[in-house]
Amino acid sequence: MNNFDAIVIGAGSAGLPCAYYLAVEGLKVLVVDKNPSAGQGENKAAIGGARATHSQPAKIRLCMESLRVFSSWKEEHGFDVEWKKGGYCFAVYRESDEASLKDLLPVQRKFELKIDWVDADSIRELVPGINPDGLRGGTYSPDDGQVSPLLVSASYHALSLARGVKFAFNEEVTEITRSDSKITGLRTQKGAYSSPVVVNAAGARAREVGRLTGLDVPVTPDSHEGGISAAVEHFLGPLVVDLRPGPEGKSANFYFGQRSEGQLIFCYTPAPAILGTDRNSTSEFMPVIARRLIELIPRLRNLLIRRTWRGLYPMTPDGVPILGRVPEQDGMFLAVGTCGQGFMMGPGVGRNMASLITTGKPLMEDDVFETVGFHRDFGATKVEALK
Ligand SMILES: Cc1cc2nc3c(=O)[nH]c(=O)nc-3n(C[C@H](O)[C@H](O)[C@H](O)COP(=O)(O)OP(=O)(O)OC[C@H]3O[C@@H](n4cnc5c(N)ncnc54)[C@H](O)[C@@H]3O)c2cc1C
């Protein structure tokens, strides 16, 4: 009963797709999560932005696959996950931001991503009511979009159950068992499960789970807040990113979009970063982001805010995820460290990990996949600071 082909630790943005695509490949899969149901870790904290227009090639490949999955979800599975192909728009007011975004375009175009620099008038059309003072233009990538993290995790859970995946909720992994260098399974406070394959998809807790087999997986939790308004008439297509730091000295870039149901959903990057696992909302977030939203789009001044929350980015030193096998531990795999982009990478992570585990090869090119390996030089890759 407790024997599986693969066990995934974590029913989150990465773990759920890993489990589902492993089951599609015919494996008998168990997912263990300390929470009572699927998607209750950081998955539900995400605001649902999904773009392939990154600068790091593996992230581009992962998200190209995710966008393919999100955009065809309803057709393929019959569930509506509120996919909105509204694009991403980086609205630019500083010369330095213009230069760095333009520098990224050749890499992005190499992957045939649709993205261009557009002038200030075009940005004003894309973002009605945007403050025109000093607006230089920006990038627009029409194939990116937004999708509901809650609906995606609920759908992956339902599809996984239908494929025979077992879920052990309310169970915390306390031990990963081995015989010499081979993984043999794991233990929770409730029981033991055996499997030759264990995938660490433990999100912000990936380092703790790594320590169970003596690995130091460099994932550090980093606290971020988000919020959502009441629904208003639809006026905004793209998810908008403003790269400037806030004048109050507490926020770096900030980003927001309008969901297909009309609510505005928003976040900022705290400056300096707030490391740690605190998930309590602060009284600082709303005044800071309200001022920034109103400064950028004055017509938002009467927006009714419904709720704020706080979650954790599973950060790596170079801002790039850690995916693949652990060479020294036969059967140990990592699907962690997706930073502030773990929801959008989820389906791509799941498809690549399932392919790697069942065929020995990832979905993307081997040399691109190597850049997300556990043994890479974490000092060598440039941190991608953009959301
Ligand atoms: C405010 C905010 C906004 C964001 N917006 C976006 C966005 O727009 N787009 C985007 O792509 N990303 C966004 N993110 C980031 C995204 O939420 C994360 O990158 C992503 O959810 C991480 O996925 P994960 O699967 O690694 O972790 P999780 O989804 O947290 O899953 C990990 C799971 O592992 C379980 N677990 C941990 N340890 C154990 C253990 N010992 N035993 C059993 N179970 C365990 C946890 O309970 C959890 O359910 C946002 C994050 C925040 C905080």
Short mmCIF file of C-alpha atoms and ligand atoms in Angstrom, two decimals:
data_model
loop_
_atom_site.label_atom_id
_atom_site.label_comp_id
_atom_site.label_asym_id
_atom_site.label_seq_id
_atom_site.Cartn_x
_atom_site.Cartn_y
_atom_site.Cartn_z
CA MET A 1 0.00 0.00 0.00
CA ASN A 2 2.76 2.44 0.91
CA ASN A 3 5.03 1.69 -2.07
CA PHE A 4 5.29 4.31 -4.80
CA ASP A 5 7.31 4.94 -7.95
CA ALA A 6 7.81 8.57 -6.94
CA ILE A 7 7.05 10.74 -3.90
CA VAL A 8 6.75 14.51 -4.21
CA ILE A 9 7.24 16.61 -1.06
CA GLY A 10 4.99 19.66 -1.39
CA ALA A 11 1.58 20.16 -3.01
CA GLY A 12 2.44 23.62 -4.29
CA SER A 13 3.18 25.53 -7.50
CA ALA A 14 6.00 23.10 -8.41
CA GLY A 15 4.96 19.89 -6.65
CA LEU A 16 1.43 19.58 -8.04
CA PRO A 17 2.50 19.75 -11.73
CA CYS A 18 5.44 17.39 -11.00
CA ALA A 19 3.03 14.85 -9.50
CA TYR A 20 0.48 15.20 -12.27
CA TYR A 21 2.93 14.84 -15.17
CA LEU A 22 4.66 11.88 -13.45
CA ALA A 23 1.26 10.21 -13.19
CA VAL A 24 0.57 10.98 -16.86
CA GLU A 25 3.79 9.05 -17.60
CA GLY A 26 2.26 6.08 -15.77
CA LEU A 27 4.06 6.32 -12.41
CA LYS A 28 2.39 5.55 -9.09
CA VAL A 29 2.80 8.85 -7.25
CA LEU A 30 2.35 10.10 -3.67
CA VAL A 31 2.33 13.78 -2.70
CA VAL A 32 3.04 14.62 0.95
CA ASP A 33 2.21 18.05 2.35
CA LYS A 34 2.12 19.34 5.90
CA ASN A 35 -0.83 21.56 5.03
CA PRO A 36 -4.44 20.29 4.97
CA SER A 37 -5.03 20.70 1.21
CA ALA A 38 -3.41 21.53 -2.12
CA GLY A 39 -1.85 24.93 -2.87
CA GLN A 40 -1.89 26.17 0.75
CA GLY A 41 1.81 27.14 0.82
CA GLU A 42 3.09 30.03 -1.30
CA ASN A 43 1.04 29.07 -4.35
CA LYS A 44 -1.98 30.92 -3.02
CA ALA A 45 0.11 34.03 -2.29
CA ALA A 46 0.96 34.56 -5.97
CA ILE A 47 -0.91 37.26 -7.88
CA GLY A 48 -0.96 35.11 -11.01
CA GLY A 49 1.39 36.95 -13.35
CA ALA A 50 2.78 34.63 -16.03
CA ARG A 51 5.38 35.68 -18.59
CA ALA A 52 8.03 33.97 -20.68
CA THR A 53 9.86 37.24 -21.33
CA HIS A 54 12.76 36.68 -18.91
CA SER A 55 16.46 37.02 -19.67
CA GLN A 56 17.73 33.68 -18.28
CA PRO A 57 17.31 30.98 -20.96
CA ALA A 58 16.06 28.17 -18.67
CA LYS A 59 13.46 30.48 -17.16
CA ILE A 60 12.36 31.43 -20.66
CA ARG A 61 12.01 27.76 -21.63
CA LEU A 62 10.13 26.86 -18.42
CA CYS A 63 7.68 29.71 -18.82
CA MET A 64 7.17 29.18 -22.55
CA GLU A 65 5.97 25.70 -21.62
CA SER A 66 3.83 27.07 -18.76
CA LEU A 67 2.16 29.63 -21.04
CA ARG A 68 1.37 26.86 -23.52
CA VAL A 69 -0.21 24.88 -20.68
CA PHE A 70 -2.16 27.82 -19.15
CA SER A 71 -3.47 29.09 -22.46
CA SER A 72 -4.76 25.68 -23.58
CA TRP A 73 -6.01 24.57 -20.17
CA LYS A 74 -9.73 25.06 -20.72
CA GLU A 75 -9.67 23.41 -24.11
CA GLU A 76 -7.58 20.50 -22.88
CA HIS A 77 -9.07 19.86 -19.44
CA GLY A 78 -12.45 21.60 -19.43
CA PHE A 79 -11.66 23.79 -16.37
CA ASP A 80 -11.59 27.58 -16.51
CA VAL A 81 -8.42 28.81 -14.74
CA GLU A 82 -9.12 32.47 -15.69
CA TRP A 83 -6.32 32.67 -18.26
CA LYS A 84 -6.13 36.27 -19.51
CA LYS A 85 -3.77 36.95 -22.39
CA GLY A 86 -3.33 40.64 -21.60
CA GLY A 87 0.45 40.77 -21.94
CA TYR A 88 3.07 42.34 -19.68
CA CYS A 89 4.02 45.99 -19.87
CA PHE A 90 7.13 47.48 -18.25
CA ALA A 91 6.36 51.22 -18.16
CA VAL A 92 9.64 53.16 -18.14
CA TYR A 93 10.49 56.59 -16.72
CA ARG A 94 14.28 56.27 -16.33
CA GLU A 95 16.98 56.18 -19.00
CA SER A 96 18.81 53.36 -17.17
CA ASP A 97 15.69 51.15 -17.21
CA GLU A 98 15.19 51.85 -20.91
CA ALA A 99 18.77 50.76 -21.62
CA SER A 100 18.59 47.57 -19.55
CA LEU A 101 15.23 46.49 -21.00
CA LYS A 102 16.45 47.16 -24.54
CA ASP A 103 19.57 45.08 -23.77
CA LEU A 104 17.38 42.07 -22.99
CA LEU A 105 15.46 42.17 -26.26
CA PRO A 106 18.02 40.24 -28.40
CA VAL A 107 18.04 37.27 -25.96
CA GLN A 108 14.26 37.28 -25.75
CA ARG A 109 13.92 37.45 -29.54
CA LYS A 110 16.38 34.55 -29.91
CA PHE A 111 13.66 32.45 -28.26
CA GLU A 112 11.10 33.98 -30.64
CA LEU A 113 9.25 35.70 -27.82
CA LYS A 114 6.94 38.48 -28.88
CA ILE A 115 8.25 41.58 -27.11
CA ASP A 116 9.07 45.06 -28.30
CA TRP A 117 9.99 48.52 -27.12
CA VAL A 118 6.99 50.82 -27.67
CA ASP A 119 6.72 54.59 -27.34
CA ALA A 120 5.02 56.59 -24.61
CA ASP A 121 1.78 57.04 -26.61
CA SER A 122 1.46 53.27 -27.00
CA ILE A 123 2.00 52.78 -23.25
CA ARG A 124 -0.74 55.35 -22.59
CA GLU A 125 -3.08 53.32 -24.75
CA LEU A 126 -2.13 50.08 -23.01
CA VAL A 127 -2.38 51.57 -19.51
CA PRO A 128 -5.23 54.10 -19.64
CA GLY A 129 -4.75 56.96 -17.19
CA ILE A 130 -1.02 56.33 -16.63
CA ASN A 131 0.92 59.38 -15.44
CA PRO A 132 2.49 60.83 -18.64
CA ASP A 133 5.10 63.00 -16.82
CA GLY A 134 8.51 61.70 -17.87
CA LEU A 135 7.10 58.53 -19.42
CA ARG A 136 9.69 57.34 -21.98
CA GLY A 137 7.88 54.28 -23.34
CA GLY A 138 8.34 50.69 -22.31
CA THR A 139 8.23 47.06 -23.33
CA TYR A 140 5.10 45.19 -24.24
CA SER A 141 4.86 41.42 -24.64
CA PRO A 142 1.33 40.54 -25.79
CA ASP A 143 1.60 36.75 -25.35
CA ASP A 144 2.19 36.92 -21.57
CA GLY A 145 -0.72 37.13 -19.17
CA GLN A 146 -2.42 36.29 -15.92
CA VAL A 147 -4.07 33.20 -14.52
CA SER A 148 -5.57 32.19 -11.17
CA PRO A 149 -3.09 30.34 -8.90
CA LEU A 150 -5.97 29.00 -6.78
CA LEU A 151 -7.81 27.57 -9.77
CA VAL A 152 -4.62 26.13 -11.28
CA SER A 153 -3.67 24.31 -8.06
CA ALA A 154 -7.23 23.06 -7.55
CA SER A 155 -7.29 21.81 -11.15
CA TYR A 156 -3.91 20.05 -10.89
CA HIS A 157 -5.12 18.44 -7.68
CA ALA A 158 -8.35 17.20 -9.30
CA LEU A 159 -6.54 15.97 -12.42
CA SER A 160 -3.91 14.21 -10.30
CA LEU A 161 -6.58 12.44 -8.23
CA ALA A 162 -8.22 11.29 -11.46
CA ARG A 163 -4.84 9.84 -12.53
CA GLY A 164 -4.57 7.90 -9.27
CA VAL A 165 -2.11 10.18 -7.43
CA LYS A 166 -2.39 9.74 -3.63
CA PHE A 167 -2.19 12.75 -1.32
CA ALA A 168 -1.01 12.57 2.30
CA PHE A 169 -2.10 15.93 3.72
CA ASN A 170 -1.38 17.10 7.27
CA GLU A 171 1.83 15.08 7.16
CA GLU A 172 5.21 16.69 7.63
CA VAL A 173 8.23 14.91 6.20
CA THR A 174 10.62 14.28 9.07
CA GLU A 175 13.07 11.84 7.47
CA ILE A 176 14.17 10.80 3.98
CA THR A 177 15.37 7.21 4.09
CA ARG A 178 18.39 5.84 2.21
CA SER A 179 20.31 2.66 1.71
CA ASP A 180 23.89 3.68 1.00
CA SER A 181 23.54 6.41 -1.62
CA LYS A 182 20.11 5.23 -2.87
CA ILE A 183 16.91 6.94 -1.80
CA THR A 184 14.39 4.44 -0.42
CA GLY A 185 11.49 6.63 0.72
CA LEU A 186 10.51 8.91 3.57
CA ARG A 187 8.83 9.15 6.93
CA THR A 188 6.30 11.59 8.29
CA GLN A 189 4.93 11.88 11.81
CA LYS A 190 2.16 9.50 10.69
CA GLY A 191 3.94 6.76 8.80
CA ALA A 192 6.57 5.50 6.35
CA TYR A 193 6.37 5.44 2.53
CA SER A 194 8.79 3.76 0.19
CA SER A 195 9.92 4.93 -3.23
CA PRO A 196 13.16 4.99 -5.24
CA VAL A 197 12.43 8.60 -6.25
CA VAL A 198 11.81 11.58 -3.95
CA VAL A 199 11.28 15.10 -5.29
CA ASN A 200 11.95 18.00 -2.93
CA ALA A 201 9.34 20.60 -3.97
CA ALA A 202 9.06 22.09 -0.47
CA GLY A 203 9.08 25.75 -1.55
CA ALA A 204 10.30 28.16 1.12
CA ARG A 205 11.14 25.12 3.32
CA ALA A 206 13.34 23.47 0.67
CA ARG A 207 16.51 24.01 2.69
CA GLU A 208 15.05 22.25 5.76
CA VAL A 209 13.95 19.31 3.62
CA GLY A 210 17.36 19.24 1.90
CA ARG A 211 19.04 18.94 5.30
CA LEU A 212 17.19 15.64 5.85
CA THR A 213 19.71 14.04 3.47
CA GLY A 214 22.57 16.31 4.46
CA LEU A 215 22.23 18.69 1.49
CA ASP A 216 22.58 22.43 1.77
CA VAL A 217 20.02 23.62 -0.77
CA PRO A 218 20.52 27.40 -0.99
CA VAL A 219 16.90 28.53 -0.75
CA THR A 220 16.09 31.41 1.59
CA PRO A 221 12.54 32.57 2.37
CA ASP A 222 11.97 36.22 1.54
CA SER A 223 8.73 37.91 2.67
CA HIS A 224 6.51 39.77 0.17
CA GLU A 225 3.01 41.20 0.46
CA GLY A 226 0.18 41.38 -2.03
CA GLY A 227 -3.32 42.82 -2.13
CA ILE A 228 -6.54 42.82 -4.10
CA SER A 229 -9.27 45.42 -4.67
CA ALA A 230 -13.00 45.10 -5.22
CA ALA A 231 -13.92 44.54 -8.87
CA VAL A 232 -14.13 47.59 -11.13
CA GLU A 233 -15.04 47.91 -14.79
CA HIS A 234 -12.37 46.30 -16.94
CA PHE A 235 -9.91 48.93 -18.24
CA LEU A 236 -6.45 47.37 -18.01
CA GLY A 237 -5.14 44.65 -20.32
CA PRO A 238 -1.53 43.98 -19.33
CA LEU A 239 0.16 43.27 -16.04
CA VAL A 240 2.13 46.48 -15.42
CA VAL A 241 5.61 46.69 -13.88
CA ASP A 242 7.16 49.95 -12.64
CA LEU A 243 10.87 49.36 -12.03
CA ARG A 244 11.48 52.54 -10.06
CA PRO A 245 12.09 52.43 -6.32
CA GLY A 246 9.36 54.06 -4.24
CA PRO A 247 10.02 57.57 -2.90
CA GLU A 248 9.31 56.35 0.64
CA GLY A 249 12.50 54.23 0.65
CA LYS A 250 10.74 50.98 1.50
CA SER A 251 9.85 49.56 -1.90
CA ALA A 252 11.79 48.65 -5.05
CA ASN A 253 9.81 47.79 -8.21
CA PHE A 254 6.04 47.31 -8.03
CA TYR A 255 3.57 45.52 -10.27
CA PHE A 256 -0.14 45.09 -10.67
CA GLY A 257 -2.77 43.82 -13.05
CA GLN A 258 -6.51 43.59 -13.44
CA ARG A 259 -7.96 40.11 -13.16
CA SER A 260 -10.47 38.97 -15.75
CA GLU A 261 -13.15 39.36 -13.04
CA GLY A 262 -12.24 43.06 -12.58
CA GLN A 263 -10.22 43.16 -9.33
CA LEU A 264 -6.86 44.97 -9.30
CA ILE A 265 -4.16 42.74 -7.78
CA PHE A 266 -0.82 44.19 -6.72
CA CYS A 267 2.56 43.72 -4.97
CA TYR A 268 5.87 45.45 -4.44
CA THR A 269 9.39 44.27 -3.75
CA PRO A 270 10.42 45.41 -0.26
CA ALA A 271 13.70 47.32 -0.09
CA PRO A 272 15.75 46.12 1.64
CA ALA A 273 14.56 42.52 1.33
CA ILE A 274 12.77 41.10 4.39
CA LEU A 275 14.28 37.67 4.91
CA GLY A 276 12.52 35.11 7.08
CA THR A 277 9.26 33.22 7.33
CA ASP A 278 6.95 35.91 8.73
CA ARG A 279 3.60 35.65 6.93
CA ASN A 280 1.74 38.27 8.99
CA SER A 281 0.43 41.24 7.01
CA THR A 282 1.99 44.57 7.96
CA SER A 283 0.42 48.00 8.42
CA GLU A 284 3.14 49.43 6.15
CA PHE A 285 2.22 47.68 2.91
CA MET A 286 -1.09 49.35 2.09
CA PRO A 287 -0.02 53.01 2.57
CA VAL A 288 3.13 52.43 0.50
CA ILE A 289 1.45 50.67 -2.39
CA ALA A 290 -1.62 52.93 -2.38
CA ARG A 291 0.61 55.99 -2.81
CA ARG A 292 2.53 54.31 -5.62
CA LEU A 293 -0.61 53.16 -7.44
CA ILE A 294 -2.24 56.59 -7.24
CA GLU A 295 0.94 58.36 -8.33
CA LEU A 296 1.17 56.09 -11.37
CA ILE A 297 -2.54 55.98 -12.22
CA PRO A 298 -4.39 58.84 -10.46
CA ARG A 299 -7.81 57.41 -11.45
CA LEU A 300 -7.25 54.58 -8.93
CA ARG A 301 -7.65 56.96 -5.98
CA ASN A 302 -11.15 55.68 -5.09
CA LEU A 303 -10.36 51.99 -5.45
CA LEU A 304 -11.80 49.88 -2.64
CA ILE A 305 -9.21 47.44 -1.25
CA ARG A 306 -10.60 44.09 -0.13
CA ARG A 307 -7.68 42.16 1.33
CA THR A 308 -3.92 42.01 1.75
CA TRP A 309 -1.72 39.00 2.54
CA ARG A 310 1.90 38.05 2.91
CA GLY A 311 3.82 35.12 1.53
CA LEU A 312 7.36 33.90 0.93
CA TYR A 313 9.52 33.88 -2.17
CA PRO A 314 11.80 30.80 -2.14
CA MET A 315 14.93 32.77 -3.14
CA THR A 316 18.21 31.43 -4.52
CA PRO A 317 21.47 33.41 -4.51
CA ASP A 318 21.31 33.99 -8.29
CA GLY A 319 17.55 34.35 -8.74
CA VAL A 320 17.38 31.17 -10.85
CA PRO A 321 15.58 27.96 -9.76
CA ILE A 322 17.32 24.73 -8.75
CA LEU A 323 16.00 21.79 -10.74
CA GLY A 324 17.18 18.29 -11.49
CA ARG A 325 18.84 15.31 -9.88
CA VAL A 326 21.25 15.31 -6.96
CA PRO A 327 24.12 13.30 -8.47
CA GLU A 328 25.44 11.96 -5.14
CA GLN A 329 22.02 10.69 -3.99
CA ASP A 330 20.48 8.22 -6.40
CA GLY A 331 16.77 9.03 -6.69
CA MET A 332 16.85 12.47 -5.03
CA PHE A 333 15.49 15.32 -7.19
CA LEU A 334 15.08 19.06 -6.58
CA ALA A 335 12.29 21.28 -7.91
CA VAL A 336 12.92 24.33 -5.74
CA GLY A 337 14.09 27.94 -5.58
CA THR A 338 11.69 29.45 -8.09
CA CYS A 339 11.91 32.84 -6.30
CA GLY A 340 9.14 35.30 -7.22
CA GLN A 341 8.21 33.39 -10.36
CA GLY A 342 7.37 29.95 -9.06
CA PHE A 343 3.74 29.98 -10.00
CA MET A 344 4.42 30.91 -13.62
CA MET A 345 7.20 28.31 -13.84
CA GLY A 346 5.11 25.53 -12.27
CA PRO A 347 3.81 23.68 -15.33
CA GLY A 348 7.18 24.01 -17.08
CA VAL A 349 8.95 22.69 -13.98
CA GLY A 350 6.50 19.77 -13.76
CA ARG A 351 6.85 18.79 -17.41
CA ASN A 352 10.67 18.98 -17.33
CA MET A 353 10.99 17.07 -14.06
CA ALA A 354 8.60 14.33 -15.20
CA SER A 355 10.56 13.94 -18.43
CA LEU A 356 13.89 13.90 -16.54
CA ILE A 357 12.69 11.30 -14.02
CA THR A 358 11.06 8.97 -16.54
CA THR A 359 13.43 9.30 -19.53
CA GLY A 360 16.63 10.70 -18.05
CA LYS A 361 16.31 13.85 -20.19
CA PRO A 362 14.52 17.13 -19.50
CA LEU A 363 12.10 18.62 -21.98
CA MET A 364 14.36 21.59 -22.75
CA GLU A 365 17.87 21.48 -24.23
CA ASP A 366 20.40 19.74 -21.92
CA ASP A 367 22.81 22.68 -21.90
CA VAL A 368 20.03 25.10 -20.96
CA PHE A 369 18.81 22.75 -18.21
CA GLU A 370 22.35 22.56 -16.79
CA THR A 371 22.11 26.24 -15.87
CA VAL A 372 19.51 25.36 -13.20
CA GLY A 373 21.52 22.43 -11.76
CA PHE A 374 22.26 22.03 -8.06
CA HIS A 375 26.04 22.07 -8.59
CA ARG A 376 26.24 25.25 -10.66
CA ASP A 377 28.32 28.19 -9.54
CA PHE A 378 25.75 30.35 -7.78
CA GLY A 379 28.01 33.35 -8.03
CA ALA A 380 28.29 33.15 -11.80
CA THR A 381 24.75 33.90 -12.92
CA LYS A 382 23.55 37.46 -12.80
CA VAL A 383 20.66 38.01 -10.40
CA GLU A 384 17.54 38.73 -12.35
CA ALA A 385 15.98 41.43 -10.29
CA LEU A 386 12.91 41.91 -12.43
CA LYS A 387 9.63 40.43 -11.26
C1 LIG B 1 2.89 38.36 -2.70
C2 LIG B 1 3.40 37.35 -3.69
C3 LIG B 1 3.10 37.49 -5.04
C4 LIG B 1 3.58 36.57 -5.97
N1 LIG B 1 3.22 36.71 -7.27
C5 LIG B 1 3.66 35.79 -8.19
C6 LIG B 1 3.27 35.89 -9.53
O1 LIG B 1 2.52 36.78 -9.94
N2 LIG B 1 3.74 34.96 -10.41
C7 LIG B 1 4.56 33.95 -10.01
O2 LIG B 1 4.96 33.15 -10.84
N3 LIG B 1 4.93 33.82 -8.72
C8 LIG B 1 4.51 34.73 -7.80
N4 LIG B 1 4.88 34.61 -6.49
C9 LIG B 1 5.85 33.55 -6.12
C10 LIG B 1 5.19 32.19 -5.98
O3 LIG B 1 4.12 32.26 -5.07
C11 LIG B 1 6.23 31.17 -5.49
O4 LIG B 1 7.41 31.27 -6.26
C12 LIG B 1 5.72 29.74 -5.68
O5 LIG B 1 4.45 29.58 -5.14
C13 LIG B 1 6.69 28.74 -5.05
O6 LIG B 1 6.22 27.46 -5.37
P1 LIG B 1 6.72 26.18 -4.60
O7 LIG B 1 6.01 25.00 -5.16
O8 LIG B 1 8.19 26.17 -4.59
O9 LIG B 1 6.26 26.42 -3.08
P2 LIG B 1 4.81 26.23 -2.44
O10 LIG B 1 3.73 26.58 -3.41
O11 LIG B 1 4.86 26.97 -1.14
O12 LIG B 1 4.75 24.66 -2.15
C14 LIG B 1 5.61 24.05 -1.21
C15 LIG B 1 4.78 23.10 -0.37
O13 LIG B 1 5.70 22.28 0.40
C16 LIG B 1 5.09 21.98 1.64
N5 LIG B 1 6.14 21.57 2.59
C17 LIG B 1 7.23 22.27 2.97
N6 LIG B 1 7.97 21.56 3.84
C18 LIG B 1 7.33 20.38 4.02
C19 LIG B 1 7.59 19.22 4.79
N7 LIG B 1 8.69 19.08 5.58
N8 LIG B 1 6.70 18.20 4.76
C20 LIG B 1 5.60 18.27 3.98
N9 LIG B 1 5.29 19.36 3.21
C21 LIG B 1 6.16 20.39 3.23
C22 LIG B 1 4.41 23.31 2.00
O14 LIG B 1 3.37 23.07 2.95
C23 LIG B 1 3.88 23.80 0.64
O15 LIG B 1 2.54 23.44 0.42
C24 LIG B 1 4.39 35.49 -5.54
C25 LIG B 1 4.68 35.34 -4.17
C26 LIG B 1 4.20 36.25 -3.25
C27 LIG B 1 4.51 36.05 -1.79
#
